[in-house]
XYZ file of C-alpha atoms in Angstrom:
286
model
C 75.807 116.730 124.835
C 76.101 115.152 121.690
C 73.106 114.388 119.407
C 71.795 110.724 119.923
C 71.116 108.925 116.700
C 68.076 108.857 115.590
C 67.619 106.236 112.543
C 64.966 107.932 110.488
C 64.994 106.428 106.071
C 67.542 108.267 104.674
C 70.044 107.931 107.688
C 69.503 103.844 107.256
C 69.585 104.395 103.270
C 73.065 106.047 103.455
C 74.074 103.868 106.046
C 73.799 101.008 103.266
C 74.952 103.119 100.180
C 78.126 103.576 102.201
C 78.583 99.945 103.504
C 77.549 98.172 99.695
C 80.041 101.291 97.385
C 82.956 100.644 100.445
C 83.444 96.890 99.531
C 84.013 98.374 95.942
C 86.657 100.659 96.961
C 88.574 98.554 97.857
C 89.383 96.648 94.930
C 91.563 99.230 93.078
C 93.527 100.435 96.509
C 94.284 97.463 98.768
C 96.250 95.390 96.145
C 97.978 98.347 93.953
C 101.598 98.213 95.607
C 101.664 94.246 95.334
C 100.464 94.499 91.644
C 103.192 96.614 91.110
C 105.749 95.004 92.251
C 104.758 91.359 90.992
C 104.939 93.198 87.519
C 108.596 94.183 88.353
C 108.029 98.110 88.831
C 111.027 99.737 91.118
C 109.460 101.472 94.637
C 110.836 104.841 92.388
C 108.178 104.206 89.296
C 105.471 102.379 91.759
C 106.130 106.298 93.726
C 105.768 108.158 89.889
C 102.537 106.510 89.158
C 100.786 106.671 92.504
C 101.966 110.266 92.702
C 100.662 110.978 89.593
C 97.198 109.397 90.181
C 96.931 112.007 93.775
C 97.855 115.033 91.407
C 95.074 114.000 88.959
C 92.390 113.467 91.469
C 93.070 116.534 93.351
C 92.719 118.791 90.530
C 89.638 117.138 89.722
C 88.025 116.280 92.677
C 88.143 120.483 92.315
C 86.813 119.925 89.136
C 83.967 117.859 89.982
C 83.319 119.893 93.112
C 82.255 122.940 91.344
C 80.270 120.595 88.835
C 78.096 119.214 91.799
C 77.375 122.969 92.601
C 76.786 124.325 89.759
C 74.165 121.579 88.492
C 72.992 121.252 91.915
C 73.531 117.094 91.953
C 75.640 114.697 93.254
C 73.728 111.716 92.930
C 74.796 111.576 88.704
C 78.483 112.618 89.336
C 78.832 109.609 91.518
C 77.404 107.049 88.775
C 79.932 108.996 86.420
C 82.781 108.996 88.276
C 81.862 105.091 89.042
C 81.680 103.992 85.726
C 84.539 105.970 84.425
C 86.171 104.023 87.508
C 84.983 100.733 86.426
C 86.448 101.524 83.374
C 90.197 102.445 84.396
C 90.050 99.325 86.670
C 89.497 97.250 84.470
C 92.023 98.060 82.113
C 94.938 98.820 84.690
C 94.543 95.466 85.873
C 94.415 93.483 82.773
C 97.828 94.452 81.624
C 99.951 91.996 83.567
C 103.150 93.062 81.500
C 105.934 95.653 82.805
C 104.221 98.525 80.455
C 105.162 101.572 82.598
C 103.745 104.740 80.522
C 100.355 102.277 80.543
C 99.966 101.840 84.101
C 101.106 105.054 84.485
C 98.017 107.141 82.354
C 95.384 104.427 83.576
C 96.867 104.478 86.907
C 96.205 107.859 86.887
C 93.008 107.644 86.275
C 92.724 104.926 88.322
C 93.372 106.679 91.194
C 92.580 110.372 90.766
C 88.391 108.684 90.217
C 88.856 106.867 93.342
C 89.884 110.078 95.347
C 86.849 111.708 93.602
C 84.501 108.941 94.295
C 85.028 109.100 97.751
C 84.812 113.049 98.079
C 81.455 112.396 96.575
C 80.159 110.350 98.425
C 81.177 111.685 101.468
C 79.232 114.753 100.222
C 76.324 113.320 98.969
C 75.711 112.295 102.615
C 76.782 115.493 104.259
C 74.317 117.342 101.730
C 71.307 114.647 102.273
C 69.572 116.687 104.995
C 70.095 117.639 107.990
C 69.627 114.187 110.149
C 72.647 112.493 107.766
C 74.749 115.527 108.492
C 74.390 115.249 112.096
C 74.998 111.569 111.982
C 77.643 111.119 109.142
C 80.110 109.417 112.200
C 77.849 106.770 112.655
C 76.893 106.373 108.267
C 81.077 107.098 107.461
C 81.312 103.604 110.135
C 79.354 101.714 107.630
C 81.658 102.441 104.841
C 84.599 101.834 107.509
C 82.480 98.187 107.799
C 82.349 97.823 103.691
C 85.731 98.195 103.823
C 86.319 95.574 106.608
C 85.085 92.886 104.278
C 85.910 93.916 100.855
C 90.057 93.659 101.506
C 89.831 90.084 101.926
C 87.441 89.685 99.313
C 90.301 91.164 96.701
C 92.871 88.857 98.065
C 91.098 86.099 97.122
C 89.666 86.870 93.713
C 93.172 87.693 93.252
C 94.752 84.763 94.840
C 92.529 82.259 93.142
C 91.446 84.196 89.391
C 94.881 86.526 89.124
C 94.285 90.355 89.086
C 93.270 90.579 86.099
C 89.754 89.708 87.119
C 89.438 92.527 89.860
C 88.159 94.772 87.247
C 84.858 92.495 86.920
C 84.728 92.429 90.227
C 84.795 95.934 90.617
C 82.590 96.414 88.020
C 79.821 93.143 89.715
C 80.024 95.796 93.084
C 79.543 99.019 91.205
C 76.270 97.588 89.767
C 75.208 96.699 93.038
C 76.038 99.598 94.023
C 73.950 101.689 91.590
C 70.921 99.579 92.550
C 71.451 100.684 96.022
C 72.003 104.224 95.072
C 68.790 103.922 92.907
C 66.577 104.353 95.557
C 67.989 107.488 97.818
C 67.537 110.812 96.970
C 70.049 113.093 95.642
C 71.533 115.706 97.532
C 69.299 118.862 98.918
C 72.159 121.110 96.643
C 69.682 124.819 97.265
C 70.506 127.592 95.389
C 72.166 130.704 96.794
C 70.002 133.307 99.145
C 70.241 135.464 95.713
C 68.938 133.432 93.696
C 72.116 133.609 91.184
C 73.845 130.748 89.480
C 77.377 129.582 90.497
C 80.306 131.420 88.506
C 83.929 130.787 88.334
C 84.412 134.104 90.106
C 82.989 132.905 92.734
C 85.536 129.853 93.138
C 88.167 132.932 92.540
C 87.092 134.432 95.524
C 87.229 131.323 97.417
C 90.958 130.554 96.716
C 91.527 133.830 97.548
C 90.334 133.426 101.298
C 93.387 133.413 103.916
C 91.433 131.244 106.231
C 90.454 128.545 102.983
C 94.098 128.590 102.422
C 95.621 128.062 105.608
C 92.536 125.046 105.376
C 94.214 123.178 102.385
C 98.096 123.632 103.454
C 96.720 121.815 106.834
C 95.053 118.877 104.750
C 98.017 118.966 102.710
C 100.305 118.528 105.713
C 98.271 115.985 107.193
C 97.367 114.007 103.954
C 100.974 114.343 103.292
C 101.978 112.845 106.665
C 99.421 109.621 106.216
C 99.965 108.917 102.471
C 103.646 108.198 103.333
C 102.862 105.790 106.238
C 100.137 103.751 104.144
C 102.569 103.586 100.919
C 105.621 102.927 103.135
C 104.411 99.854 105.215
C 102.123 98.179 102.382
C 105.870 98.808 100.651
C 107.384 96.681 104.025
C 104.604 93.818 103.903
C 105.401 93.493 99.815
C 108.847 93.336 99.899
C 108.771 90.898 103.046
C 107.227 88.386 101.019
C 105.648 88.931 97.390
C 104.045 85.594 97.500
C 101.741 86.517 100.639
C 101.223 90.198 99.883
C 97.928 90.507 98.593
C 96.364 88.638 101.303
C 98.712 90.519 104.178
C 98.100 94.199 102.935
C 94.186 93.161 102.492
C 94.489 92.542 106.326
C 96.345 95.395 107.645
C 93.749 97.768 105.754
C 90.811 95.592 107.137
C 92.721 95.992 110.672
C 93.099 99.618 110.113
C 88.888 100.291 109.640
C 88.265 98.048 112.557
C 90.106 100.540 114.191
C 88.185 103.309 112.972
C 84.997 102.224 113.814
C 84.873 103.333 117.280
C 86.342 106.375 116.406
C 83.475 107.014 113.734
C 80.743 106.460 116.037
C 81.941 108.674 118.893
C 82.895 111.602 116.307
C 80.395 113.783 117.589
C 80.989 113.053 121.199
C 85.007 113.597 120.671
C 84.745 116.295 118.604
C 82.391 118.293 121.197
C 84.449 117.619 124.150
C 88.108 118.131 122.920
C 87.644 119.898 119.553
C 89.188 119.258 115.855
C 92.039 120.822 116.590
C 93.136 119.053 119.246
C 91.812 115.668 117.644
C 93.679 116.273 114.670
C 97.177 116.697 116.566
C 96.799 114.115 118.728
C 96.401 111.537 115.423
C 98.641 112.966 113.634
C 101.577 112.223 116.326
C 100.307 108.519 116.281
């Protein structure tokens, strides 16, 4: 049977690090493809500058990865990933001219430290302790929550201020953020059985492991597969009606977590009785 959940401290105090840093991630995601296009970008260059922002964070989400390990913390890479965030939010949205090779760079990094956020925290609670490990369904549903109520939140600071003022509002929910973060521990990162410090070889080794390998081409396939069907029908709502798109795509991605939720808290339950494989088929066909 799956575990029940238990709700000990740091299960509740990741449960609320993931609900308070999801509002904030939504605020350079929801809104990108109608930002785009009310700036006059072609669905060709929006494509070039979201694709570019994926190719960035993947090679450093890698980057930061071996970081975390090798300095044994996750807790700092978050609040520098955050700011550096803050940062490329801020200024991505306050160009509201057609300035393609700018939205392009900070777009990039826009994007590629969103992807890396994420990854980070979703380690930071998988690396807690044990308890958060065994219940990160039910602390991932919290973020799925966050995310709930920060799409419409973005539609209306946009709707009412403009976009350029999403990148104070990102920055008003990173500092909340932070002082949530504040007070839960970093990750339990223990060094190896040997006792020996983390070494580039050793992440040699790793991409040089069939089964890791056959791991990312399945991601890729998958990530592939969802990435098209998120950019494709926030694409749909946009061009429907430009006036209305910010407030329509904040929906459909609110509509989308509430979804989730269920989903998150029965993880453990699903996963035991069918298996990932099986899971992972049976969403990827729908």
């Amino acid at each position: 049977m799956a575990k029940k959940l238990k709700l000990d401290k740091s299960i509740l105090m990741m449960m609320a690090v993931f609900g308070v840093t999801y509002v904030s991630y939504t605020v350079p995601y929801v809104v990108l493809v109608p930002y785009l296009t009310s700036l006059g970008y072609t669905g060709t260059e929006q494509g070039i500058i979201t694709a570019t922002g994926s190719l960035f964070g993947m090679v450093m989400t890698m980057i930061f990865g071996y970081l975390c390990d090798k300095f044994r913390t996750i807790k700092k890479f978050v609040y520098l990933s955050a700011a550096l965030l803050a940062v490329a939010t801020w200024v991505f949205y306050s160009q509201t001219n057609n300035v393609f090779f700018f939205h392009l760079i900070f777009g990039m990094f826009m994007q590629g430290f969103w992807m890396i956020l994420q990854g980070l925290t979703d380690g930071w609670a998988m690396e807690e302790n044990e308890a958060c490990r065994d219940n990160y369904g039910s602390i991932r549903a919290f973020g799925a929550i966050g995310w709930i109520f920060g799409g419409p939140i973005v539609a209306w600071v946009a709707e009412q201020f403009g976009y350029q003022y999403l990148g104070l509002l990102f920055t008003i929910l990173t500092l909340i953020a932070f002082a949530v973060e504040y007070f839960v521990p970093d990750a339990d990162k223990k060094p190896s059985e040997k006792g020996e410090e983390l070494k580039l070889s050793d992440v040699k080794k790793l991409i040089g492991d069939k089964k890791y390998l056959l791991l990312v081409l399945l991601f890729f396939l998958a990530f592939f597969v969802l990435q098209a069907e998120s950019y494709l029908s926030i694409q749909k709502i946009t061009r429907l009606n430009l006036d209305t798109a910010a407030k329509y795509t904040t929906l459909k991605s609110s509509f989308q977590a509430i979804f989730e939720l269920p989903f998150f808290f029965l993880g453990g339950y699903l996963l035991k009785k069918f298996g990932a494989i099986k899971l992972l088929m049976v969403a990827l066909v729908v």
